[in-house]
Amino acid sequence: MDILVILFLVTGLFFFLGGAVGIIRMPDFYSRLHPAGKLDTLGIFAMVTGLAIYNLHHFSFDALLLSAKMFLIVFFVFLSSPTATHSIVDAGMRAGLRHWTKKKRKG
Amino acid sequence: MIVSGNGIAKNDGKPTSTRFKSFFSFLVTFVLMFLTWIVLSGKFDPLLLWLGGISSFFVAYYFYDLLFPVMESGYGKVFFRFIGYMPWLIWEIIKANFHLLYLAFHPRMKELIDPHIITFKTNLKSDIAITTLANSITLTPGTITVTADSDGVFRVHAIDRESADALPGTMLKKVAKVFGEEI
Amino acid sequence: MTTFFLSVALGLCFLMLFSLYRALFGPTVLDRLIGVNAIGSKTVILLLLIGFLYERVDMFVDIALAYAFLNFVTVLAASRYFHKRKGLYEESFMD
């Protein structure tokens, strides 16, 4: 059981690492949104799954309720993350920010 | 509240079917709110349960048409088809996440990616179908919905050619099937 | 297991530094917003881990939930506030 928890946590940490590196390396802010919005969401999903499994070690009704509450966080993040991403993209669009393309780099 | 023209008008101006539908959506909202209260509080004192029941009653009474605005006859069917849609979506998210992870760690990333904006038109009618498609596109990495208006026109920012090419195909078909609309 | 949780929490703090770089030196305001959002989503997990370390998960899970809500509202409000400012992004393609 502990191995499963460790596996989930390391997977989540790896996703977070990918998100952080992507945020640093991407050329413009539209493409920075891709790792920021999505890899973090999946990282939260993996890590909360691992923690919820660890929480169910000493099985009781309270522990079950607590794990349900943790998955409420995941549900909320899955619902709110596209909305937040969309609102940032919309703000950039209305400000007239152009996106990075390959041709621009050559010229 | 908009009262539909067909249906037999009662004394208070509401047809029976509309009244039943609004009561049903009130009931669903109430149960949902009460379950959320129980999960969030985690205690089973009679006082706390009463407080939760009263507050969810008021929320459901005033805002029942916010969460489930139209209770058509096939609503339960749509719900179960949506549940069936979820595993495919999650699998797609995981698959595309690994693709994005590969892009982020690639040493020559700037040659691999090719950000551009694509526009495509769909025939989706209802707001909830358009919202579901837009959120699904945003959740799938590599593509972000920039605008989605009520005519079904989508503008999508894609990070490379591969994720842009896969776009209006399978996901649109699945969403249209879930909400029972023709493409 | 406590040691493992502690090291995961330290790793998360280290990753926050990456996002903090973007939040501090981002060329546009929206880049900073992305950095802040990424830090917030890591903080949710960090709060849960702190709960496990202190063995008070029942309390810290509420704090984490509230923090997730707050993070979402922050991003939404800030991006709504900044989308009227035209001409704020002139120097966005410096590289």
XYZ file of N, CA and C in Angstrom, chain B:
549
model
N -39.447 34.072 -14.153
C -39.416 32.738 -14.744
C -40.248 32.715 -15.999
N -39.723 32.084 -17.039
C -40.397 32.043 -18.328
C -41.380 30.887 -18.325
N -42.613 31.193 -18.645
C -43.631 30.160 -18.701
C -43.855 29.822 -20.159
N -43.752 28.565 -20.490
C -43.906 28.175 -21.888
C -45.374 28.274 -22.301
N -45.593 28.595 -23.548
C -46.928 28.893 -24.032
C -47.842 27.687 -24.097
N -47.315 26.552 -24.501
C -48.174 25.375 -24.570
C -48.400 24.814 -23.176
N -49.320 23.892 -23.042
C -49.643 23.364 -21.726
C -50.846 24.087 -21.173
N -51.584 23.417 -20.335
C -52.806 23.994 -19.810
C -52.471 24.970 -18.692
N -52.955 26.185 -18.832
C -52.635 27.202 -17.841
C -53.519 27.020 -16.607
N -52.897 27.009 -15.465
C -53.646 26.913 -14.217
C -54.017 28.317 -13.743
N -54.530 28.394 -12.543
C -54.964 29.680 -12.014
C -53.791 30.622 -11.791
N -52.650 30.055 -11.338
C -51.510 30.930 -11.084
C -50.653 31.124 -12.321
N -51.129 30.657 -13.467
C -50.417 30.946 -14.691
C -49.323 29.972 -15.038
N -49.130 28.924 -14.240
C -48.061 27.985 -14.556
C -48.668 26.658 -14.983
N -48.186 26.094 -16.090
C -48.668 24.768 -16.469
C -48.167 23.720 -15.475
N -48.886 22.605 -15.407
C -48.519 21.586 -14.421
C -47.159 21.005 -14.695
N -46.853 20.790 -15.991
C -45.605 20.113 -16.298
C -44.418 20.979 -15.885
N -44.496 22.297 -16.152
C -43.424 23.194 -15.765
C -43.236 23.201 -14.253
N -44.412 23.176 -13.560
C -44.340 23.200 -12.115
C -43.656 21.941 -11.585
N -44.009 20.801 -12.192
C -43.398 19.551 -11.761
C -41.906 19.559 -12.031
N -41.550 20.087 -13.215
C -40.129 20.120 -13.560
C -39.356 20.998 -12.599
N -39.935 22.168 -12.271
C -39.196 23.054 -11.378
C -39.097 22.440 -9.987
N -40.140 21.691 -9.579
C -40.044 21.029 -8.278
C -38.966 19.958 -8.307
N -38.880 19.247 -9.434
C -37.868 18.206 -9.537
C -36.472 18.795 -9.470
N -36.260 19.911 -10.195
C -34.929 20.512 -10.171
C -34.637 21.088 -8.791
N -35.686 21.570 -8.101
C -35.506 22.021 -6.713
C -35.038 20.872 -5.837
N -35.653 19.697 -6.040
C -35.313 18.539 -5.222
C -33.868 18.103 -5.468
N -33.468 18.062 -6.745
C -32.099 17.640 -7.064
C -31.093 18.606 -6.457
N -31.382 19.925 -6.585
C -30.482 20.919 -6.008
C -30.390 20.762 -4.500
N -31.549 20.517 -3.859
C -31.560 20.369 -2.401
C -30.707 19.186 -1.957
N -30.881 18.045 -2.637
C -30.114 16.851 -2.248
C -28.622 17.091 -2.448
N -28.275 17.739 -3.565
C -26.864 18.017 -3.854
C -26.261 18.918 -2.790
N -27.002 19.999 -2.435
C -26.494 20.938 -1.436
C -26.345 20.260 -0.076
N -27.311 19.388 0.254
C -27.261 18.742 1.560
C -26.106 17.754 1.644
N -25.860 17.040 0.535
C -24.715 16.128 0.516
C -23.409 16.895 0.679
N -23.316 18.044 -0.002
C -22.123 18.863 0.133
C -21.945 19.322 1.574
N -23.057 19.695 2.214
C -22.999 20.120 3.620
C -22.458 18.991 4.504
N -22.971 17.768 4.264
C -22.551 16.649 5.111
C -21.070 16.358 4.918
N -20.628 16.367 3.642
C -19.214 16.084 3.395
C -18.339 17.166 4.009
N -18.779 18.418 3.912
C -17.943 19.503 4.418
C -17.949 19.556 5.938
N -19.078 19.265 6.577
C -19.103 19.409 8.030
C -18.557 18.155 8.703
N -19.022 16.967 8.276
C -18.454 15.746 8.826
C -18.946 15.408 10.218
N -19.901 16.153 10.746
C -20.459 15.862 12.068
C -21.942 15.545 11.909
N -22.473 14.767 12.835
C -23.857 14.341 12.703
C -24.698 14.727 13.915
N -24.402 15.884 14.514
C -25.277 16.402 15.559
C -26.631 16.741 14.947
N -27.701 16.567 15.699
C -29.018 16.960 15.164
C -29.101 18.439 14.851
N -28.465 19.255 15.687
C -28.519 20.708 15.455
C -27.857 21.062 14.129
N -26.662 20.488 13.894
C -25.941 20.825 12.664
C -26.697 20.311 11.448
N -27.309 19.131 11.566
C -28.077 18.607 10.433
C -29.270 19.498 10.130
N -29.922 19.997 11.203
C -31.061 20.900 10.981
C -30.617 22.185 10.304
N -29.504 22.737 10.806
C -29.009 23.982 10.196
C -28.695 23.761 8.719
N -28.045 22.636 8.407
C -27.719 22.339 7.018
C -28.957 22.171 6.173
N -29.962 21.486 6.742
C -31.185 21.292 5.983
C -31.872 22.608 5.682
N -31.939 23.488 6.693
C -32.619 24.768 6.482
C -31.876 25.603 5.454
N -30.539 25.678 5.586
C -29.811 26.541 4.648
C -29.840 25.962 3.245
N -29.761 24.619 3.107
C -29.849 24.097 1.737
C -31.252 24.248 1.182
N -32.261 24.242 2.059
C -33.613 24.506 1.559
C -33.709 25.900 0.963
N -33.139 26.883 1.673
C -33.245 28.250 1.151
C -32.465 28.411 -0.144
N -31.261 27.834 -0.179
C -30.466 27.927 -1.411
C -31.196 27.271 -2.566
N -31.766 26.087 -2.312
C -32.448 25.371 -3.391
C -33.717 26.094 -3.793
N -34.394 26.757 -2.817
C -35.636 27.430 -3.129
C -35.410 28.631 -4.040
N -34.328 29.366 -3.772
C -34.127 30.583 -4.558
C -33.339 30.344 -5.828
N -32.468 29.333 -5.844
C -31.559 29.188 -6.982
C -31.732 27.878 -7.724
N -32.938 27.290 -7.686
C -33.060 25.977 -8.312
C -32.918 26.043 -9.827
N -33.292 27.174 -10.440
C -33.178 27.232 -11.893
C -31.806 27.696 -12.360
N -30.871 27.832 -11.418
C -29.523 28.234 -11.808
C -28.699 27.022 -12.203
N -28.838 25.939 -11.457
C -27.972 24.785 -11.669
C -28.533 23.867 -12.750
N -29.845 23.620 -12.702
C -30.465 22.767 -13.720
C -31.597 23.558 -14.366
N -31.283 24.415 -15.332
C -32.301 25.335 -15.832
C -33.412 24.635 -16.599
N -33.090 23.656 -17.427
C -34.140 22.975 -18.183
C -34.155 21.515 -17.782
N -35.273 21.073 -17.249
C -35.391 19.669 -16.918
C -36.229 19.001 -17.987
N -35.606 18.696 -19.108
C -36.340 17.989 -20.152
C -36.504 16.524 -19.748
N -37.235 15.790 -20.574
C -37.553 14.420 -20.177
C -36.317 13.540 -20.187
N -35.389 13.786 -21.130
C -34.238 12.907 -21.235
C -33.041 13.343 -20.423
N -33.307 14.040 -19.314
C -32.179 14.612 -18.591
C -31.350 13.535 -17.910
N -32.035 12.525 -17.355
C -31.303 11.451 -16.700
C -30.429 10.696 -17.673
N -30.950 10.522 -18.911
C -30.176 9.821 -19.932
C -28.895 10.588 -20.249
N -29.046 11.915 -20.387
C -27.876 12.756 -20.665
C -26.864 12.628 -19.542
N -27.370 12.590 -18.309
C -26.469 12.488 -17.159
C -25.651 11.207 -17.213
N -26.335 10.078 -17.497
C -25.600 8.814 -17.512
C -24.637 8.746 -18.680
N -25.036 9.338 -19.821
C -24.099 9.351 -20.949
C -22.898 10.232 -20.628
N -23.137 11.312 -19.833
C -22.022 12.172 -19.435
C -21.054 11.412 -18.527
N -21.609 10.598 -17.620
C -20.753 9.772 -16.763
C -19.918 8.819 -17.622
N -20.530 8.285 -18.687
C -19.793 7.408 -19.570
C -18.734 8.149 -20.372
N -18.936 9.459 -20.545
C -17.980 10.269 -21.297
C -16.734 10.570 -20.472
N -16.900 10.606 -19.138
C -15.797 11.025 -18.270
C -14.532 10.154 -18.386
N -14.622 8.801 -18.337
C -13.363 8.031 -18.402
C -12.584 8.264 -19.681
N -13.297 8.392 -20.803
C -12.603 8.674 -22.059
C -11.874 10.016 -21.973
N -12.538 11.005 -21.368
C -11.935 12.337 -21.260
C -10.695 12.284 -20.381
N -10.794 11.549 -19.246
C -9.648 11.488 -18.330
C -8.478 10.766 -18.991
N -8.788 9.702 -19.725
C -7.715 8.989 -20.422
C -7.064 9.895 -21.458
N -7.891 10.675 -22.154
C -7.353 11.594 -23.165
C -6.470 12.658 -22.511
N -6.905 13.151 -21.328
C -6.123 14.160 -20.617
C -4.764 13.596 -20.230
N -4.757 12.356 -19.707
C -3.491 11.771 -19.271
C -2.560 11.559 -20.457
N -3.132 11.067 -21.574
C -2.308 10.804 -22.748
C -1.671 12.100 -23.257
N -2.490 13.151 -23.340
C -1.978 14.410 -23.872
C -1.028 15.085 -22.899
N -1.196 14.805 -21.593
C -0.286 15.380 -20.616
C 1.118 14.852 -20.793
N 1.227 13.558 -21.122
C 2.567 13.012 -21.328
C 3.205 13.622 -22.561
N 2.389 13.906 -23.571
C 2.918 14.582 -24.752
C 3.470 15.960 -24.391
N 2.724 16.670 -23.556
C 3.159 18.014 -23.163
C 4.397 17.947 -22.271
N 4.463 16.903 -21.441
C 5.622 16.704 -20.585
C 6.867 16.476 -21.430
N 6.684 15.677 -22.494
C 7.797 15.432 -23.419
C 8.244 16.739 -24.063
N 7.277 17.583 -24.428
C 7.624 18.866 -25.040
C 8.379 19.746 -24.059
N 7.946 19.745 -22.784
C 8.543 20.669 -21.826
C 9.983 20.292 -21.512
N 10.297 19.004 -21.551
C 11.651 18.595 -21.196
C 12.569 18.474 -22.399
N 12.006 18.672 -23.600
C 12.840 18.499 -24.782
C 13.862 19.630 -24.863
N 15.130 19.295 -25.150
C 16.147 20.367 -25.156
C 15.953 21.381 -26.273
N 15.472 20.931 -27.439
C 15.257 21.885 -28.530
C 13.765 22.118 -28.703
N 13.144 22.636 -27.630
C 11.700 22.740 -27.608
C 11.174 23.753 -28.623
N 11.941 24.831 -28.822
C 11.417 25.912 -29.657
C 11.309 25.530 -31.118
N 11.988 24.420 -31.508
C 11.804 23.965 -32.880
C 10.627 23.019 -32.989
N 10.289 22.387 -31.875
C 9.184 21.438 -31.927
C 7.832 22.128 -31.904
N 7.698 23.142 -31.074
C 6.376 23.731 -30.922
C 6.111 24.712 -32.051
N 4.845 24.902 -32.339
C 4.432 25.797 -33.408
C 3.085 26.385 -33.027
N 3.075 27.396 -32.163
C 1.782 27.894 -31.684
C 1.022 28.623 -32.780
N -0.238 28.321 -32.912
C -1.072 29.031 -33.869
C -2.517 28.918 -33.412
N -3.359 29.728 -34.004
C -4.772 29.763 -33.629
C -5.594 29.205 -34.778
N -6.442 28.234 -34.485
C -7.294 27.684 -35.526
C -8.743 28.025 -35.193
N -9.556 28.122 -36.222
C -10.975 28.434 -36.070
C -11.784 27.331 -36.731
N -12.786 26.853 -36.045
C -13.679 25.905 -36.704
C -15.091 26.119 -36.201
N -16.045 25.664 -37.010
C -17.449 25.898 -36.697
C -18.141 24.569 -36.444
N -18.955 24.558 -35.418
C -19.731 23.363 -35.133
C -21.202 23.715 -35.178
N -22.033 22.689 -35.157
C -23.474 22.918 -35.198
C -24.125 22.718 -33.846
N -23.337 22.783 -32.766
C -23.914 22.592 -31.442
C -24.845 23.745 -31.130
N -26.014 23.419 -30.548
C -27.011 24.446 -30.282
C -27.033 24.878 -28.820
N -27.129 23.900 -27.913
C -27.389 24.269 -26.523
C -26.123 24.809 -25.867
N -26.348 25.674 -24.878
C -25.229 26.314 -24.198
C -24.380 25.301 -23.456
N -25.038 24.301 -22.844
C -24.279 23.389 -21.989
C -23.380 22.495 -22.831
N -23.810 22.167 -24.050
C -22.954 21.369 -24.920
C -21.728 22.167 -25.335
N -21.944 23.455 -25.666
C -20.815 24.297 -26.073
C -19.847 24.475 -24.916
N -20.396 24.673 -23.702
C -19.534 24.840 -22.539
C -18.740 23.579 -22.267
N -19.406 22.421 -22.380
C -18.696 21.173 -22.143
C -17.581 20.972 -23.148
N -17.862 21.262 -24.409
C -16.826 21.089 -25.426
C -15.669 22.045 -25.175
N -15.983 23.311 -24.817
C -14.925 24.285 -24.586
C -14.054 23.878 -23.404
N -14.686 23.417 -22.322
C -13.905 23.014 -21.162
C -13.107 21.750 -21.439
N -13.666 20.845 -22.244
C -12.914 19.643 -22.578
C -11.693 19.982 -23.410
N -11.862 20.914 -24.348
C -10.730 21.323 -25.177
C -9.659 21.965 -24.306
N -10.089 22.796 -23.352
C -9.106 23.452 -22.504
C -8.415 22.453 -21.585
N -9.155 21.467 -21.096
C -8.543 20.497 -20.185
C -7.567 19.593 -20.908
N -7.810 19.326 -22.173
C -6.869 18.499 -22.921
C -5.646 19.344 -23.253
N -4.487 18.975 -22.792
C -3.330 19.861 -22.974
C -2.929 19.977 -24.429
N -2.324 21.104 -24.737
C -1.959 21.391 -26.115
C -2.952 22.280 -26.804
N -4.147 22.397 -26.244
C -5.150 23.254 -26.875
C -5.868 24.052 -25.798
N -6.093 25.325 -26.084
C -6.840 26.180 -25.173
C -7.922 26.884 -25.978
N -9.151 26.857 -25.488
C -10.219 27.588 -26.151
C -10.046 29.076 -25.899
N -9.965 29.846 -26.967
C -9.835 31.292 -26.799
C -11.217 31.918 -26.709
N -12.040 31.673 -27.727
C -13.424 32.136 -27.638
C -14.347 31.029 -28.106
N -15.520 30.992 -27.509
C -16.556 30.069 -27.963
C -17.871 30.804 -27.805
N -18.505 31.153 -28.922
C -19.750 31.906 -28.796
C -20.943 30.985 -29.013
N -22.124 31.542 -28.865
C -23.319 30.712 -28.839
C -23.699 30.188 -30.212
N -23.035 30.673 -31.285
C -23.319 30.114 -32.599
C -22.555 28.825 -32.842
N -21.646 28.491 -31.935
C -20.868 27.277 -32.112
C -19.560 27.501 -32.830
N -19.080 28.755 -32.889
C -17.795 29.028 -33.517
C -16.725 29.010 -32.434
N -15.697 28.203 -32.645
C -14.634 28.062 -31.655
C -13.336 28.608 -32.228
N -12.593 29.344 -31.398
C -11.220 29.703 -31.752
C -10.323 29.048 -30.714
N -9.357 28.280 -31.191
C -8.558 27.454 -30.300
C -7.089 27.743 -30.532
N -6.368 27.978 -29.434
C -4.922 28.150 -29.515
C -4.275 26.789 -29.300
N -3.552 26.324 -30.322
C -2.905 25.014 -30.220
C -1.410 25.201 -30.179
N -0.731 24.318 -29.451
C 0.701 24.539 -29.253
C 1.518 23.894 -30.343
N 1.059 22.822 -30.962
C 1.786 22.296 -32.108
C 0.805 21.660 -33.088
N 1.340 21.247 -34.234
C 0.485 20.753 -35.316
C -0.261 19.489 -34.907
N 0.410 18.665 -34.117
C -0.166 17.357 -33.809
C -1.451 17.489 -33.015
N -1.413 18.352 -31.971
C -2.624 18.501 -31.176
C -3.669 19.328 -31.904
N -3.252 20.134 -32.889
C -4.239 20.909 -33.645
C -4.980 20.033 -34.641
N -4.282 19.060 -35.197
C -4.923 18.227 -36.215
C -5.992 17.328 -35.612
N -5.783 16.911 -34.350
C -6.712 15.966 -33.745
C -7.988 16.640 -33.280
N -8.102 17.948 -33.488
C -9.098 18.653 -32.706
C -10.569 18.450 -33.024
N -11.106 18.918 -34.150
C -12.575 18.952 -34.162
C -13.203 17.586 -34.393
N -12.429 16.519 -34.369
C -12.963 15.228 -34.756
C -13.705 14.476 -33.669
N -12.948 13.634 -32.949
C -13.576 12.662 -32.069
C -14.291 13.323 -30.908
N -13.654 14.366 -30.341
C -14.235 14.985 -29.156
C -15.596 15.613 -29.468
N -15.678 16.265 -30.629
C -16.953 16.870 -31.028
C -18.025 15.810 -31.199
N -17.649 14.689 -31.813
C -18.620 13.608 -32.015
C -19.125 13.098 -30.679
N -18.189 12.913 -29.728
C -18.589 12.360 -28.433
C -19.506 13.329 -27.692
N -19.131 14.624 -27.702
C -19.954 15.604 -26.987
C -21.338 15.705 -27.617
N -21.386 15.684 -28.952
C -22.674 15.766 -29.626
C -23.525 14.547 -29.307
N -22.867 13.395 -29.155
C -23.624 12.188 -28.834
C -24.160 12.268 -27.410
N -23.339 12.819 -26.498
C -23.777 12.909 -25.111
C -25.028 13.768 -25.004
N -25.037 14.902 -25.685
C -26.166 15.806 -25.541
C -27.218 15.612 -26.622
N -27.084 14.558 -27.407
C -28.121 14.208 -28.358
C -28.317 15.221 -29.459
N -27.236 15.808 -29.983
C -27.367 16.776 -31.063
C -26.680 16.243 -32.301
N -27.204 16.659 -33.460
C -26.540 16.220 -34.687
C -25.382 17.154 -34.989
N -24.375 16.600 -35.641
C -23.168 17.386 -35.910
C -23.390 18.248 -37.152
